[in-house]
């Protein structure tokens, strides 16, 4: 009889990781009974693997393969069952947009900005019109203060939110909707993030004069850790920023970094600071990271071990190394819990616990098996971590360090100087290995990241973070932490201003990215240079990748999913125009920074012209961010002279009669007339730039972009005999009742109409009666809320691509079809 195969356990672990990865590719979930059948099949395959292992050598190899298959089936089934159970708790579509009275407990420390406060609530009871209803266990709602326009268009003065605290029980009237994120190529998957957070409904508190007022019920003992985190965060901000008069803005801004290092509240950090941290490659250090938790575990183990050895009785009961190891993991878990128990913190604690279990059990596995054990432990606890960039960055870095540590450790003597050399080499190895992966995941490479991390890692880890944590016990240490951050912040700011400090490259396809990651890993090894030079052919496709552009004489449109607003990217063979720049969401967020700048970088676009149809914030909100990134872009639009955008770049007015040609594609402005802008009483919508784009050839295909023109402007265009016929129409004013008049639609005769409007927006765009006009004319209406980013090409005018249909996953929001032919909102 052949001995049991030693790699059978790693085979199961590998199968578990592969099974979770396979299940995450499902576009829709199967019924729970199907996953149950898969689980039964896994047991059968596992039994076959056990039986095969007792046979010949050939049977042992078969047993390994069967063990991998059994692991795949087990994890696939368990992950699917968890997803089915979680999805069943989602918000019923019939409850979206309803006024629901909710009683619940604030489950996390509130987040406050200039427009209001966002709170996470654990729902205890809910009633609709007095009748009980079932809501998801956890919801996220915003409590706005001041004027607020609701979904019916009514402007109410909302009661400002009080000082909310985690653990407080409140009775609130809320309007909810399913989590619905913006879907753009290479964009952030908001719906997956909410899925991992356990939040299945978002909305806002109804606190107007006609609403049942919010009512504080009682303070509870629930969520004591979150309450403590909130108290510490508020104390840090009050001490470091609350008493500032604005004369020292550097110290005021680092207050948010100190708060993030202690409590894990990343939103406390200013957006401009995040930009600097990303440009210099140190963003992973400026909140609770795996490195901080690992260091905390090591220090805790060191202290506990030293104290444990002082007691003979304790050492006889439990050896000091074992006690120190267990205490380090437990205290690290407590630190991670206090920091908000974010996904990176969870991942690190699980990894530490998995390795501690091996050591405490006396097992000495080879490093690949230890690495796989830790990886599988994380995936079993949270299968959806596989879809997070942080998972891959963490495990690739750890794997490379595992693979090179023993060689590096013996390559240098033990003197302090040579320890420093070893530290530099470790950082260089990680940089080589992670740069291609960072390029694949984020489309950028920090050229100064190696130098910045050499300074920032030891400084933040050994100086700033201990001082910040020590401030919990003695508050003056927070001031020292802030002072120690200021020179580092100045250094990072200086590095970020270097030319080519960060390089952005177009997003390469997955195959090219995987080759580049393999090339980076090969470069990081200590193999002979003849072998390591083979990495360069592997890196080449990703580094020199360029997206395919339209042929000469043709053009393509990409209508970005930016919520309630307009932003359309027009590409010809060698030129790019951006029509509008989307809305501003808050002081710290806009469509330019959140959507358009990452999209332009991922596509490798150099914008020649930014045309802003008119001055409304839902069309110009992201313009400043786009202009900052596209320094050569010409700015055109209906923007008044006193607009703040004029200070960034002179705005050339768009006027009827302007024409130009790019690569055989004709561009023509049809509106406004030169005299229109002189009338001060004219509404901004009436001055919207109307742009018609036509491909080359006698039967040229056209697109018509019209901004927010309304019926009077539509009639004026008809009266002037403007060339309006187009195959694609950007629906005027997002589908408002004031636009899309029947005569205008009869003149345009589009095949396809694009509506850029937010999901369940407060203006109820597109209006049902407007949709009915399009349907009566057999015009295909594509809504950004249902389609995500829409792509259309003049070469194939009958086809349109939707980002929500490409690479669909089961956690993404599935909108209910419209209830009737009139297009009433469900």
Tab-separated table of N, CA and C in Angstrom, residues 182-184 559-567 581-583 585 591-592 595-596 618 756-758 784:
chain	number	residue	atom	x	y	z
A	182	UNK	N	-22.180	53.212	-10.193
A	182	UNK	CA	-21.876	53.626	-11.556
A	182	UNK	C	-21.046	52.525	-12.207
A	183	UNK	N	-21.426	52.139	-13.428
A	183	UNK	CA	-20.751	51.045	-14.123
A	183	UNK	C	-20.041	51.595	-15.355
A	184	UNK	N	-18.717	51.652	-15.274
A	184	UNK	CA	-17.899	52.171	-16.367
A	184	UNK	C	-16.732	51.232	-16.628
A	559	UNK	N	-20.888	56.972	-23.752
A	559	UNK	CA	-21.666	57.765	-22.797
A	559	UNK	C	-21.397	57.214	-21.407
A	560	UNK	N	-20.585	57.918	-20.643
A	560	UNK	CA	-20.173	57.416	-19.330
A	560	UNK	C	-21.363	57.373	-18.376
A	561	UNK	N	-21.307	56.424	-17.454
A	561	UNK	CA	-22.324	56.337	-16.398
A	561	UNK	C	-21.864	57.233	-15.259
A	562	UNK	N	-22.438	58.435	-15.190
A	562	UNK	CA	-21.996	59.405	-14.178
A	562	UNK	C	-23.169	59.860	-13.299
A	563	UNK	N	-24.272	59.105	-13.306
A	563	UNK	CA	-25.421	59.501	-12.514
A	563	UNK	C	-26.242	60.545	-13.236
A	564	UNK	N	-26.711	61.542	-12.493
A	564	UNK	CA	-27.589	62.567	-13.054
A	564	UNK	C	-26.755	63.668	-13.692
A	565	UNK	N	-26.510	63.549	-14.989
A	565	UNK	CA	-25.711	64.532	-15.694
A	565	UNK	C	-25.341	64.013	-17.062
A	566	UNK	N	-24.548	64.763	-17.776
A	566	UNK	CA	-24.079	64.371	-19.105
A	566	UNK	C	-22.558	64.291	-19.134
A	567	UNK	N	-22.042	63.296	-19.853
A	567	UNK	CA	-20.611	63.171	-20.138
A	567	UNK	C	-20.481	62.148	-21.250
A	581	UNK	N	-18.986	67.193	-18.551
A	581	UNK	CA	-18.085	66.564	-17.586
A	581	UNK	C	-18.801	66.063	-16.345
A	582	UNK	N	-20.120	65.861	-16.432
A	582	UNK	CA	-20.826	65.231	-15.335
A	582	UNK	C	-21.027	66.115	-14.124
A	583	UNK	N	-21.659	65.570	-13.080
A	583	UNK	CA	-22.056	66.373	-11.913
A	583	UNK	C	-20.990	66.444	-10.831
A	585	UNK	N	-20.736	65.739	-6.898
A	585	UNK	CA	-21.483	64.997	-5.889
A	585	UNK	C	-21.401	65.656	-4.517
A	591	UNK	N	-17.824	63.886	-10.715
A	591	UNK	CA	-17.738	62.885	-11.775
A	591	UNK	C	-16.390	62.901	-12.473
A	592	UNK	N	-15.736	64.061	-12.512
A	592	UNK	CA	-14.424	64.126	-13.139
A	592	UNK	C	-13.412	63.312	-12.376
A	595	UNK	N	-14.932	59.373	-11.999
A	595	UNK	CA	-15.229	58.549	-13.174
A	595	UNK	C	-14.376	58.922	-14.384
A	596	UNK	N	-14.411	60.203	-14.785
A	596	UNK	CA	-13.873	60.574	-16.086
A	596	UNK	C	-12.345	60.514	-16.142
A	618	UNK	N	-24.592	69.804	-13.158
A	618	UNK	CA	-24.596	68.403	-13.577
A	618	UNK	C	-23.924	68.201	-14.930
A	756	UNK	N	-29.002	59.916	-20.218
A	756	UNK	CA	-28.054	59.927	-19.108
A	756	UNK	C	-28.754	60.536	-17.896
A	757	UNK	N	-29.131	59.664	-16.962
A	757	UNK	CA	-29.852	60.090	-15.768
A	757	UNK	C	-29.531	59.125	-14.638
A	758	UNK	N	-29.593	59.624	-13.406
A	758	UNK	CA	-29.277	58.799	-12.250
A	758	UNK	C	-30.381	57.824	-11.916
A	784	UNK	N	-28.856	55.121	-19.010
A	784	UNK	CA	-27.570	54.849	-18.372
A	784	UNK	C	-27.743	54.119	-17.046
